[in-house]
Coordinates of C-alpha atoms in Angstrom, one line a residue:
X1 CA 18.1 5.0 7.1
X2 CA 16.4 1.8 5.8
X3 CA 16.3 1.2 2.1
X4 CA 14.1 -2.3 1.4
X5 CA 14.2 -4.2 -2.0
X6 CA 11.1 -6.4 -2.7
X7 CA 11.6 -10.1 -2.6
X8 CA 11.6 -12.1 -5.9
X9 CA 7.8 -11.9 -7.4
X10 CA 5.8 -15.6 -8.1
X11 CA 4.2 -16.0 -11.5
X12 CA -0.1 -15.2 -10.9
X13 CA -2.1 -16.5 -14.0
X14 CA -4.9 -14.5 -15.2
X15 CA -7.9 -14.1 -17.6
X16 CA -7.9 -10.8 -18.6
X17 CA -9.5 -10.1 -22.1
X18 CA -8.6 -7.4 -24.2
X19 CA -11.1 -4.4 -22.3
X20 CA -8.4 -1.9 -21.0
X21 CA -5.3 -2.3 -23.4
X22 CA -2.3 -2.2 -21.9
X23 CA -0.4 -4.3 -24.0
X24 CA 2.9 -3.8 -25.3
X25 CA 6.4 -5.0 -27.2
X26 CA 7.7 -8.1 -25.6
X27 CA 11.7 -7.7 -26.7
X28 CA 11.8 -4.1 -25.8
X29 CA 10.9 -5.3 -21.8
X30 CA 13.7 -7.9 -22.1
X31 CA 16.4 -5.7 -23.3
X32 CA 15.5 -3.1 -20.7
X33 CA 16.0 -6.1 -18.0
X34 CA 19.2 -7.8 -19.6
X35 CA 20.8 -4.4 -19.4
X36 CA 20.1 -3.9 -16.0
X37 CA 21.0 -7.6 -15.4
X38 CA 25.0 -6.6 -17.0
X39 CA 24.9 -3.7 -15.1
X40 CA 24.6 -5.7 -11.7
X41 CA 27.3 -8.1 -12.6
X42 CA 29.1 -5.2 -13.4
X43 CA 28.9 -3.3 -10.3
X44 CA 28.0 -6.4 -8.0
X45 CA 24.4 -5.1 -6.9
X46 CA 20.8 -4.7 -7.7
X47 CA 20.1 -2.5 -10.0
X48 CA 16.9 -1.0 -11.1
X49 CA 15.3 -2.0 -14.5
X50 CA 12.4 0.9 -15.3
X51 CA 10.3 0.5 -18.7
X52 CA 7.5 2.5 -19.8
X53 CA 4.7 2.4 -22.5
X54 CA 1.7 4.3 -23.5
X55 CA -1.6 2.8 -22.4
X56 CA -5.5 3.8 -22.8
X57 CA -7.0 6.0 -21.0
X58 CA -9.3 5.1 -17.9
X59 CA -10.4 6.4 -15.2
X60 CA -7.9 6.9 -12.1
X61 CA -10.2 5.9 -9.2
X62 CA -11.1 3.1 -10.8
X63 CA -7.5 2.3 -11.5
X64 CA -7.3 2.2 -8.0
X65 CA -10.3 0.2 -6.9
X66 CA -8.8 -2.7 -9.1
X67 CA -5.6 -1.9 -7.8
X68 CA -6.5 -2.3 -3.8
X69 CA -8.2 -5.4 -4.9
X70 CA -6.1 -6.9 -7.1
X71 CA -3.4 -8.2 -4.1
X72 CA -0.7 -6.7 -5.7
X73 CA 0.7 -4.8 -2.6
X74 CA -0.3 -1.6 -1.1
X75 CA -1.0 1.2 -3.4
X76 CA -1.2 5.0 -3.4
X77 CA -3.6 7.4 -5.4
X78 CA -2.6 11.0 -6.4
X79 CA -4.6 13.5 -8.6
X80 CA -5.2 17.1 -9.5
X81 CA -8.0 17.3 -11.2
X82 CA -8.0 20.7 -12.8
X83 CA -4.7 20.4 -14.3
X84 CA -5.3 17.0 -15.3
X85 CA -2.4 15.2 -13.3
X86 CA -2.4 12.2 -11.7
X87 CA -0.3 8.8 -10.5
X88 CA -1.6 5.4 -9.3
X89 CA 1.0 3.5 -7.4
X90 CA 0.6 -0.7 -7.0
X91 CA 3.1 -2.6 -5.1
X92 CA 6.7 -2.0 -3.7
X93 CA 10.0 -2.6 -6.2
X94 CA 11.7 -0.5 -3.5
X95 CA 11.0 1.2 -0.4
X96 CA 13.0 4.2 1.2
X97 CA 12.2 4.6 5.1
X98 CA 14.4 7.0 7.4
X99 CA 14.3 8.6 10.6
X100 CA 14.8 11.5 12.4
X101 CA 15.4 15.0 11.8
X102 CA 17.7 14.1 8.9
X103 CA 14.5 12.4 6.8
X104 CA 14.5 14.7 4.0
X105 CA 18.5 14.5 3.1
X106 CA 18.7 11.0 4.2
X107 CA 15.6 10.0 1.6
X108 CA 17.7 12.2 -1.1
X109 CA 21.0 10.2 -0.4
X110 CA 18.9 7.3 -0.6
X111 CA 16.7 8.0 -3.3
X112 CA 19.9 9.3 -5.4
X113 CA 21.9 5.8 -4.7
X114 CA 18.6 3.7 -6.1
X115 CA 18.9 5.4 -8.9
X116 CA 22.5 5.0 -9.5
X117 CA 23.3 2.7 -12.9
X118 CA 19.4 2.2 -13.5
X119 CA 17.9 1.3 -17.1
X120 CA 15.5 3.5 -17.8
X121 CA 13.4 3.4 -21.1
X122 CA 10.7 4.1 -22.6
X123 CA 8.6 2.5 -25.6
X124 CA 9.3 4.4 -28.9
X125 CA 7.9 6.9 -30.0
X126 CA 6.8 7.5 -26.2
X127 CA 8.7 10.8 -24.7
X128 CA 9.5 10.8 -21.4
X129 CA 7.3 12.9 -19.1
X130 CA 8.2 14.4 -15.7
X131 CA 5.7 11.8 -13.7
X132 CA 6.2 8.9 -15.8
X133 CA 9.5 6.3 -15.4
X134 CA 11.3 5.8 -11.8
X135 CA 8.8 8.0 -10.0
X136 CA 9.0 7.7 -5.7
X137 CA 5.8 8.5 -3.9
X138 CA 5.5 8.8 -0.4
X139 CA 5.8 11.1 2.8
X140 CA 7.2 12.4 6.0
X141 CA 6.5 12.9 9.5
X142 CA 5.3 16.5 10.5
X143 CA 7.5 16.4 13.5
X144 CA 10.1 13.6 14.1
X145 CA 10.8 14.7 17.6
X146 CA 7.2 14.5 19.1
X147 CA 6.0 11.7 21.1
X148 CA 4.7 8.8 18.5
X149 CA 1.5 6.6 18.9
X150 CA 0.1 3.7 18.0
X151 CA -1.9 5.9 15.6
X152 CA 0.7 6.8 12.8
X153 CA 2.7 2.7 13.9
X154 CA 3.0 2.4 10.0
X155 CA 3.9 5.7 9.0
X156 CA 8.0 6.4 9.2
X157 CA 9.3 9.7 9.8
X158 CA 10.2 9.5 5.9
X159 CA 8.7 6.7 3.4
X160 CA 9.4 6.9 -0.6
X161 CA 7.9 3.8 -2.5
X162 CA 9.1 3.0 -6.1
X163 CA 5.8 0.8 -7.5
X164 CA 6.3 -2.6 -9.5
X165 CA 3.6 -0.5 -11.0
X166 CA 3.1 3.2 -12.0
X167 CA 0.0 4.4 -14.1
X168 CA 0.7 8.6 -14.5
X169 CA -1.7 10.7 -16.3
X170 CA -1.1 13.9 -17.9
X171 CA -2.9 15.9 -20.3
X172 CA -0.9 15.0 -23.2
X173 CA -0.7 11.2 -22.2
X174 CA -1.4 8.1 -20.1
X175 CA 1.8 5.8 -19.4
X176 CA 2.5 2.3 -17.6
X177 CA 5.8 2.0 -15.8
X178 CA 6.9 -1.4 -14.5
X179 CA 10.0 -1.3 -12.0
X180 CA 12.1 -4.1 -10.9
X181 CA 15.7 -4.5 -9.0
X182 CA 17.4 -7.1 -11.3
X183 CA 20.5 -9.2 -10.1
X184 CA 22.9 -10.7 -11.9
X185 CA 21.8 -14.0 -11.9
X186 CA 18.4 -13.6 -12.1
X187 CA 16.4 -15.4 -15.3
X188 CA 15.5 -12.4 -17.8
X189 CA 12.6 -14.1 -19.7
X190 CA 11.4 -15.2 -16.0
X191 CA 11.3 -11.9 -14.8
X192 CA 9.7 -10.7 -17.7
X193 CA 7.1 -13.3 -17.4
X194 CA 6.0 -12.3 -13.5
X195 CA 5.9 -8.7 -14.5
X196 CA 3.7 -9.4 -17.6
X197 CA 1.4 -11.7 -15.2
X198 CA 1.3 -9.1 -12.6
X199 CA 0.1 -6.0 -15.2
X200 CA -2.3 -8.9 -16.7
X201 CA -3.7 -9.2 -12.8
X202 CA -4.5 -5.4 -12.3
X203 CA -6.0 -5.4 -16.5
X204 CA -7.8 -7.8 -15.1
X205 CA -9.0 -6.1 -11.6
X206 CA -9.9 -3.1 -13.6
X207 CA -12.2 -5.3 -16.0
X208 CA -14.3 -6.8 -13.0
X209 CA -14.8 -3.2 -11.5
X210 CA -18.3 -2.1 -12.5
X211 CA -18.6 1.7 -13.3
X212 CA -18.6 3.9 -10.1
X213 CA -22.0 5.2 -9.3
X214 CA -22.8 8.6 -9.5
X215 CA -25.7 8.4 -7.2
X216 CA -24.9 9.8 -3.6
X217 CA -25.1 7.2 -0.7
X218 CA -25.0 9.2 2.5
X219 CA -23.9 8.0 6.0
X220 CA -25.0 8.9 9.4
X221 CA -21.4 9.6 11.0
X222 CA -20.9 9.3 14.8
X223 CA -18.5 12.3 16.1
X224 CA -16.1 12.4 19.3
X225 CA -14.2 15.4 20.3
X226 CA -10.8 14.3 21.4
X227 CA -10.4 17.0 23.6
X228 CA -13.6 19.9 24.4
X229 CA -14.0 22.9 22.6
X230 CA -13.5 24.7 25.8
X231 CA -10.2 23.1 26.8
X232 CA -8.8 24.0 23.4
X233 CA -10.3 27.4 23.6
X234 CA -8.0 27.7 27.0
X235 CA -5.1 26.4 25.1
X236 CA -5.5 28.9 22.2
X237 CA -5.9 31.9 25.2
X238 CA -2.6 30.9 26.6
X239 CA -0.6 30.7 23.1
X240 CA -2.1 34.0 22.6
X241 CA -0.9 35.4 26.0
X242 CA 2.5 33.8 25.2
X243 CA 2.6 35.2 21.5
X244 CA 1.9 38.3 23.4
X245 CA 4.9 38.4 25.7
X246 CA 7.3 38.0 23.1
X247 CA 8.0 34.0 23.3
X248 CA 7.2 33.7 19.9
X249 CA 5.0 35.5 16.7
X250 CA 2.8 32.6 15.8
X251 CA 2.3 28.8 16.8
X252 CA -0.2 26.7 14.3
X253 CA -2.7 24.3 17.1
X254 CA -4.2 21.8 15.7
X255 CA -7.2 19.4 16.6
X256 CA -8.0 16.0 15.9
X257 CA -11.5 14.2 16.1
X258 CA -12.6 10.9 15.6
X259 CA -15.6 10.0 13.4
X260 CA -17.4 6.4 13.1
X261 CA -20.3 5.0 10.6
X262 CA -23.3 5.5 12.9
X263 CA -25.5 2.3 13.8
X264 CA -23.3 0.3 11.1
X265 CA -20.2 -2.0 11.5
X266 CA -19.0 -1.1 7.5
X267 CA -15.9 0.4 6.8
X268 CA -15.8 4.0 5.2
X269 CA -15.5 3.4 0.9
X270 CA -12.0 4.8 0.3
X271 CA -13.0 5.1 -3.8
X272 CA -16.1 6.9 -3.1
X273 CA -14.3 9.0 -0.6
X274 CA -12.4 10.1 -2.8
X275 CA -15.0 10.2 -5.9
X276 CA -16.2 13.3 -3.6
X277 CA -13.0 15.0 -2.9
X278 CA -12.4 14.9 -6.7
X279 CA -15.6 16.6 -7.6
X280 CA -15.9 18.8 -4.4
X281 CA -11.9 20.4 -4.9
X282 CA -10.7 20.3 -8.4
X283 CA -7.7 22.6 -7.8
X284 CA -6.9 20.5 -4.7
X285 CA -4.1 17.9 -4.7
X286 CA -6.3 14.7 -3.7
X287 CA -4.5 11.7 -2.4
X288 CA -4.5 8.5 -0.7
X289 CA -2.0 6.2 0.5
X290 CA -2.2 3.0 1.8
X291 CA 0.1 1.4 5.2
X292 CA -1.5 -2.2 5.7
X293 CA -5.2 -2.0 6.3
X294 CA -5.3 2.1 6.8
X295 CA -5.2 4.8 4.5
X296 CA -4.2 8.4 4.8
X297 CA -6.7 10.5 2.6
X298 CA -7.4 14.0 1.8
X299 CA -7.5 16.6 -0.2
X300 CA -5.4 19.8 0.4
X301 CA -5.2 22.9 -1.7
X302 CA -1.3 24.1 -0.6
X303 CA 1.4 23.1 -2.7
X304 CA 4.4 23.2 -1.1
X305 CA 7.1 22.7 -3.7
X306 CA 6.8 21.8 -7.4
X307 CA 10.0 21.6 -9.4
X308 CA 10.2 21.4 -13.2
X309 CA 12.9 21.6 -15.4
X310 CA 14.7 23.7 -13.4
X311 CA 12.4 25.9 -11.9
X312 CA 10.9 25.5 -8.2
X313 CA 7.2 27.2 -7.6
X314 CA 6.1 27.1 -4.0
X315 CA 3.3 29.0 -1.9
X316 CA 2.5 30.9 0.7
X317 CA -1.0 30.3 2.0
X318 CA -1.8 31.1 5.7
X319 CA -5.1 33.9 6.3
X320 CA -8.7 32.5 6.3
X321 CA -11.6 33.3 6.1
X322 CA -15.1 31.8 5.3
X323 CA -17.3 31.9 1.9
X324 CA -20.0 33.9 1.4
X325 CA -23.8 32.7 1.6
X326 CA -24.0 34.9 -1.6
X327 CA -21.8 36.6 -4.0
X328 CA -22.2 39.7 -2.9
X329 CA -21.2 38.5 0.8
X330 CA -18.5 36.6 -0.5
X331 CA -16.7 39.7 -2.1
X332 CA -17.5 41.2 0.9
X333 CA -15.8 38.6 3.0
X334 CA -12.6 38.5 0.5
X335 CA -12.2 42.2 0.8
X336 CA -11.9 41.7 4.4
X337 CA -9.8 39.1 4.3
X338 CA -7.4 41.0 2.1
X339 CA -7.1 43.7 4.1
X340 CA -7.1 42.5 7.9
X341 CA -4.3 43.2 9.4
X342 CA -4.2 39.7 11.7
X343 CA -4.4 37.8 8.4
X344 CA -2.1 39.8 6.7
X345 CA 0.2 39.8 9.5
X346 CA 0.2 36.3 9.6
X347 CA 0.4 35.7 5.7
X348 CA 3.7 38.0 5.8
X349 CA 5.4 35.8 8.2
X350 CA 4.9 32.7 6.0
X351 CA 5.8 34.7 2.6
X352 CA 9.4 35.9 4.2
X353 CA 10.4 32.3 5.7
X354 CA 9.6 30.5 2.5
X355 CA 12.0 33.0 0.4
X356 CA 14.6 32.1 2.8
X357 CA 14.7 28.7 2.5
X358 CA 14.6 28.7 -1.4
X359 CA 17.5 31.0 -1.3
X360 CA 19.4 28.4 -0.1
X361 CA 19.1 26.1 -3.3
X362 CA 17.5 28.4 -5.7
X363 CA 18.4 31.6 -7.5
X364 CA 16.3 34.6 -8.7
X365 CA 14.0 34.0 -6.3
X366 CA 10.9 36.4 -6.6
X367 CA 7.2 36.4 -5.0
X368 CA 4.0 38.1 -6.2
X369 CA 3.9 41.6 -4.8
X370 CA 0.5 41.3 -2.9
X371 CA -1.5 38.5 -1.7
X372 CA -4.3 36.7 -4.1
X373 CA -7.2 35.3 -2.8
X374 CA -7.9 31.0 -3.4
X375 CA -11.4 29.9 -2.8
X376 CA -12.2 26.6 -2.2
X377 CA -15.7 25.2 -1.5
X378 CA -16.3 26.4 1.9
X379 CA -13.0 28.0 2.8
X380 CA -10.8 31.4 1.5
X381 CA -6.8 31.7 2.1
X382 CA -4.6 34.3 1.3
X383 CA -1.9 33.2 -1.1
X384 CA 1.4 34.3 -2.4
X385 CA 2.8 32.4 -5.3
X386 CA 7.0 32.3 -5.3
X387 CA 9.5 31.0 -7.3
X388 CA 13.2 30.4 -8.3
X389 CA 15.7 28.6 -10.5
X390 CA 17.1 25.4 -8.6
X391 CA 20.9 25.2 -8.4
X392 CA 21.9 22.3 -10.8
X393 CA 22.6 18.9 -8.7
X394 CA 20.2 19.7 -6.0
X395 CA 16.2 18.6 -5.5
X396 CA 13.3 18.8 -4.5
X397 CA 14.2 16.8 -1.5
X398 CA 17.0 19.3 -0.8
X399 CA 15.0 21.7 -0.6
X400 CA 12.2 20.3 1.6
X401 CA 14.7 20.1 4.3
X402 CA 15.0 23.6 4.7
X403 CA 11.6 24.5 4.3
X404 CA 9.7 22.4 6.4
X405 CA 7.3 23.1 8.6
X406 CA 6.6 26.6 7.1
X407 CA 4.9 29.1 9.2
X408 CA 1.9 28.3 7.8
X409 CA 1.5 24.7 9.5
X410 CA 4.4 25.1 12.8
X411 CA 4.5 28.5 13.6
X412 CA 7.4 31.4 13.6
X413 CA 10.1 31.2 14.9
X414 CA 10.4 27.5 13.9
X415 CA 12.1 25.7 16.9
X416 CA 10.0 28.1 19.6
X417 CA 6.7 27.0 17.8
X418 CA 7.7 23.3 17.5
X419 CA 9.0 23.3 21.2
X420 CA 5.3 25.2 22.2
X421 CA 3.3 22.3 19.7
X422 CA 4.4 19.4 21.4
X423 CA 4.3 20.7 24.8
X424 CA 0.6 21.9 24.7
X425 CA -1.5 20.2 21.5
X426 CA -1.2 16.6 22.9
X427 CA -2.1 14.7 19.9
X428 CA 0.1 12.8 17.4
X429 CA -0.2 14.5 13.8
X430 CA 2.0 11.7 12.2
X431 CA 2.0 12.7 8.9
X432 CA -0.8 15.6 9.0
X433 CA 0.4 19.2 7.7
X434 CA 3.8 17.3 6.8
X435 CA 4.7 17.0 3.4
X436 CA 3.5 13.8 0.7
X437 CA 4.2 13.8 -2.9
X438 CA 6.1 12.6 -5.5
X439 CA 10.0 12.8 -7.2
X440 CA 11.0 11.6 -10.7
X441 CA 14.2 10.4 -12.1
X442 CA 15.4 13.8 -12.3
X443 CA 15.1 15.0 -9.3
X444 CA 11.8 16.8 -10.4
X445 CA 8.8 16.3 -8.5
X446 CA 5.9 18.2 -6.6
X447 CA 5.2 17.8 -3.0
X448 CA 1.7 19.6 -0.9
X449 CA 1.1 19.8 2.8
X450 CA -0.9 17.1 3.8
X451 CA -3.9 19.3 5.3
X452 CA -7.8 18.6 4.6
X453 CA -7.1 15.2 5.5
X454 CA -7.8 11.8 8.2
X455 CA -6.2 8.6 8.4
X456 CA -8.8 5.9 7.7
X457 CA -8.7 3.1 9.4
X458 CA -12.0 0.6 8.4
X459 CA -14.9 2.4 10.1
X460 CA -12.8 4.6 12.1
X461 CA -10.9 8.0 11.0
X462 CA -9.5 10.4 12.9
X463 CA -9.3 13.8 11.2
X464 CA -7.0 16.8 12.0
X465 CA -7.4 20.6 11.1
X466 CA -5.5 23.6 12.8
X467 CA -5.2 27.4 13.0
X468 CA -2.1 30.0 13.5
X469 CA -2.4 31.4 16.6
X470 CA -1.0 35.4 16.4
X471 CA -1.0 38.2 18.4
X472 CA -4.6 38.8 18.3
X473 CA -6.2 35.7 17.9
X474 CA -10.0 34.8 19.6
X475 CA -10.0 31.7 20.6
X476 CA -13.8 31.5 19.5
X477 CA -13.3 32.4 16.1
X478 CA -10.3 30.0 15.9
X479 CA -12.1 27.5 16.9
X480 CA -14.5 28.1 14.6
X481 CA -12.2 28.2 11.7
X482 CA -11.2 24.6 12.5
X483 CA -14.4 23.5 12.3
X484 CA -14.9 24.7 8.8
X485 CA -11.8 22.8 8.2
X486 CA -13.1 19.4 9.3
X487 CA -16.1 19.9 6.9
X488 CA -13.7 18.6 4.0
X489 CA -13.4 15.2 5.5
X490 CA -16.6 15.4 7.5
X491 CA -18.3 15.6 3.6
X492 CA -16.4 13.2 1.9
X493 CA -16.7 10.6 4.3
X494 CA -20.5 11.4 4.9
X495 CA -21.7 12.2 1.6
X496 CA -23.5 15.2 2.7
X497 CA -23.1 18.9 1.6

């Protein structure tokens, strides 16, 4: 386990005008960091200094254009659209890296000791929200014992970031969070000086950012099969023969393809990218997260765990099917998809493992009595909602430990289908179908599957999608299915419907 404070910040000037207030009270910025300055001399470490204030409104994917361009550090986008949620994350304060099949605990240890002793305050009258204050973001490795490549280098098997700057948007409110480590004998009205000329940096950033264009661009992508259609196919018939025989119920494959700019040396727009996730998949979590020049991006519809005061709500979501050319044939499809018994069969398995793993930190846990279905844009799922009451003291990455991979994304039984995955699917899904998110002071947070996604690497990304494998499974139709999968990415990154 690897936990990595940020060296001391230099003073930047800057211009900024007035444009995008995010002003605020000078004195209560230096009481927040000469209490966390007596705190360290107290205990004879860093401790964390966390203030918050309201701010104006504007808009989060412009936040984050100024933010990847303001040389402030690597940043992170996260949004829901529908509910109105989103952070933008600038910079490092602290960084939480771990390995191994102990990721998730490890990162709570971790996660829980960074914490320990902080200052954390808010501007009056300003309440507190759940994504506003100390708030981690980051994610974990799918599977921390496959073979690793040069593909995921930057991506740990676990990785929280606290940000020297949080912006988190809620329907009620839009905040600012600075964080800091503070030392004993660090100068107060210093450090308040660097933080106030970093936020006047990004103010400024956000200023020179024209508006984001609403007229479509398209681009002519270039697209390599990592491995044939056919040689999947064959891998997806001898799963199937396996499941068959009893080795196992279900194993989730997965492909991967790379996709270029045609005839054009640019690099794929991560903003507009994700302009077009936004407006494509409201209901989706769309997110972005930046490890040195490369981004991870996507936009996936599966929560796996969000916890709020108190209670844990979770999903089951494995069954697909595709939408309808019209309405009437996309009832017609739904209805099918409710009742088919391979769907169903697999949906079951997911719904079953998932109450399991809550009951081991949650009680009353309960689940919808039959599946509902969600429609996205160009895909169906069966879906199960489930919930329960978290223990007190534990979190959300408690929790994660135990429920990770799910049926939905490794298979059943879990070891058997992780064993069959890295023997057979020969690709490296880093952090694909694993989970990325966020946690806040309390222990809250919410966490999706990191599906619908590619990792973005200047004109290059290399895109994943997969499919349970059951019983009775065509390989045809599988491979079909991950095909309409791709066309999330394949659309952002292109532009065309």
């Amino acid at each position: 386990m690897k936990v990595a404070i940020s060296n001391r910040i230099g003073a930047h000037k800057t211009t900024a005008t007035g444009k995008w207030p995010v002003t605020h009270d000078h004195e209560p910025l230096l009481s927040t960091l000469r209490e966390a300055a007596r705190r360290a001399a107290q205990q004879q470490r860093p401790v964390l200094a966390s203030f918050t204030w309201p701010i104006e409104l504007y808009d989060t994917i412009r936040v984050f254009t100024a933010a990847r361009l303001s040389g402030l550090g690597e940043c992170f986008f996260w949004e829901q659209p529908a509910s109105q949620n989103a952070l933008v994350g600038v910079g490092a304060a602290a960084t939480i890296e771990t390995k191994g099949i102990t990721r998730f605990t490890d990162s709570a240890s971790a996660r829980r000791a960074l914490l320990n002793d902080a200052v954390v305050t808010y501007d009056q009258p300003m309440a507190p929200a759940a994504n506003s204050g100390p708030v981690l973001f980051g994610g974990f490795a799918f599977d921390p014992l496959a073979p690793r490549t040069q593909l995921w280098v930057d991506f740990p098997d676990g990785l929280l970031t606290l940000p020297e700057i949080l912006l988190s948007y809620n329907a009620n409110q839009v905040a600012l969070t600075v964080n800091r480590m503070i030392q004993a004998s660090d100068d107060i009205e210093q450090c308040a000086r660097e933080i106030e000329a970093r936020i006047g940096q990004l103010q400024a950033a956000v200023e020179r950012i024209p508006t984001i264009q609403q007229e479509e661009i398209y681009s002519e992508l270039s697209i390599h099969e990592i491995r044939s259609a056919s040689e999947w196919m064959e891998m997806v018939a001898n799963i199937v023969n396996m499941i068959q025989r009893g080795v196992f119920e279900k194993v989730v494959l997965a492909r991967e393809i790379q996709v270029m700019l045609k005839d054009s040396p640019g690099a794929f727009d991560i903003s507009t990218t994700l302009q077009r996730l936004r407006e494509s998949y409201p209901t989706a979590y769309v997110f972005a997260i930046q490890r040195g020049e490369r981004f991870f991006v996507g936009a996936t519809p599966e929560r796996l765990l969000h916890a709020q005061a108190g209670q844990i709500h979770t999903m089951a979501l494995a069954g697909s099917a595709r939408r309808g050319e019209t309405g009437e044939e996309d009832v017609r499809i739904g209805t099918e998809l409710l009742q088919s018994g391979k769907n169903n069969s697999e949906h079951a398995i997911v719904v079953a493992t998932v109450r399991e793993a809550l009951k081991n930190h949650c009680t009353h846990v309960h689940a919808s009595a039959v599946p509902q279905l969600l429609k996205l844009r160009n895909v169906q799922h069966l879906k199960t909602s489930i919930a329960g009451e978290l223990i007190p003291g534990r979190c959300i990455l408690d929790i994660m430990a135990d429920l990770h991979p799910t049926p939905a994304v490794g298979g059943f039984p879990r070891n058997a289908a992780l064993e069959a995955i890295r023997n057979t699917e020969k690709l490296d899904r880093g952090w694909y179908a694993a989970p990325l998110g966020w946690i806040g002071a309390s222990g809250h947070g919410e966490f999706a599957v990191a599906l619908r996604s590619g990792l973005i690497d200047g004109g290059k990304a290399t895109l994943f999608a997969g499919c349970g494998i059951v019983a009775d499974s065509d390989p045809q139709a599988e491979f079909a299915e991950s095909c309409l999968k791709f066309q999330v990415m394949l659309r952002a990154l292109g532009g065309w419907n």
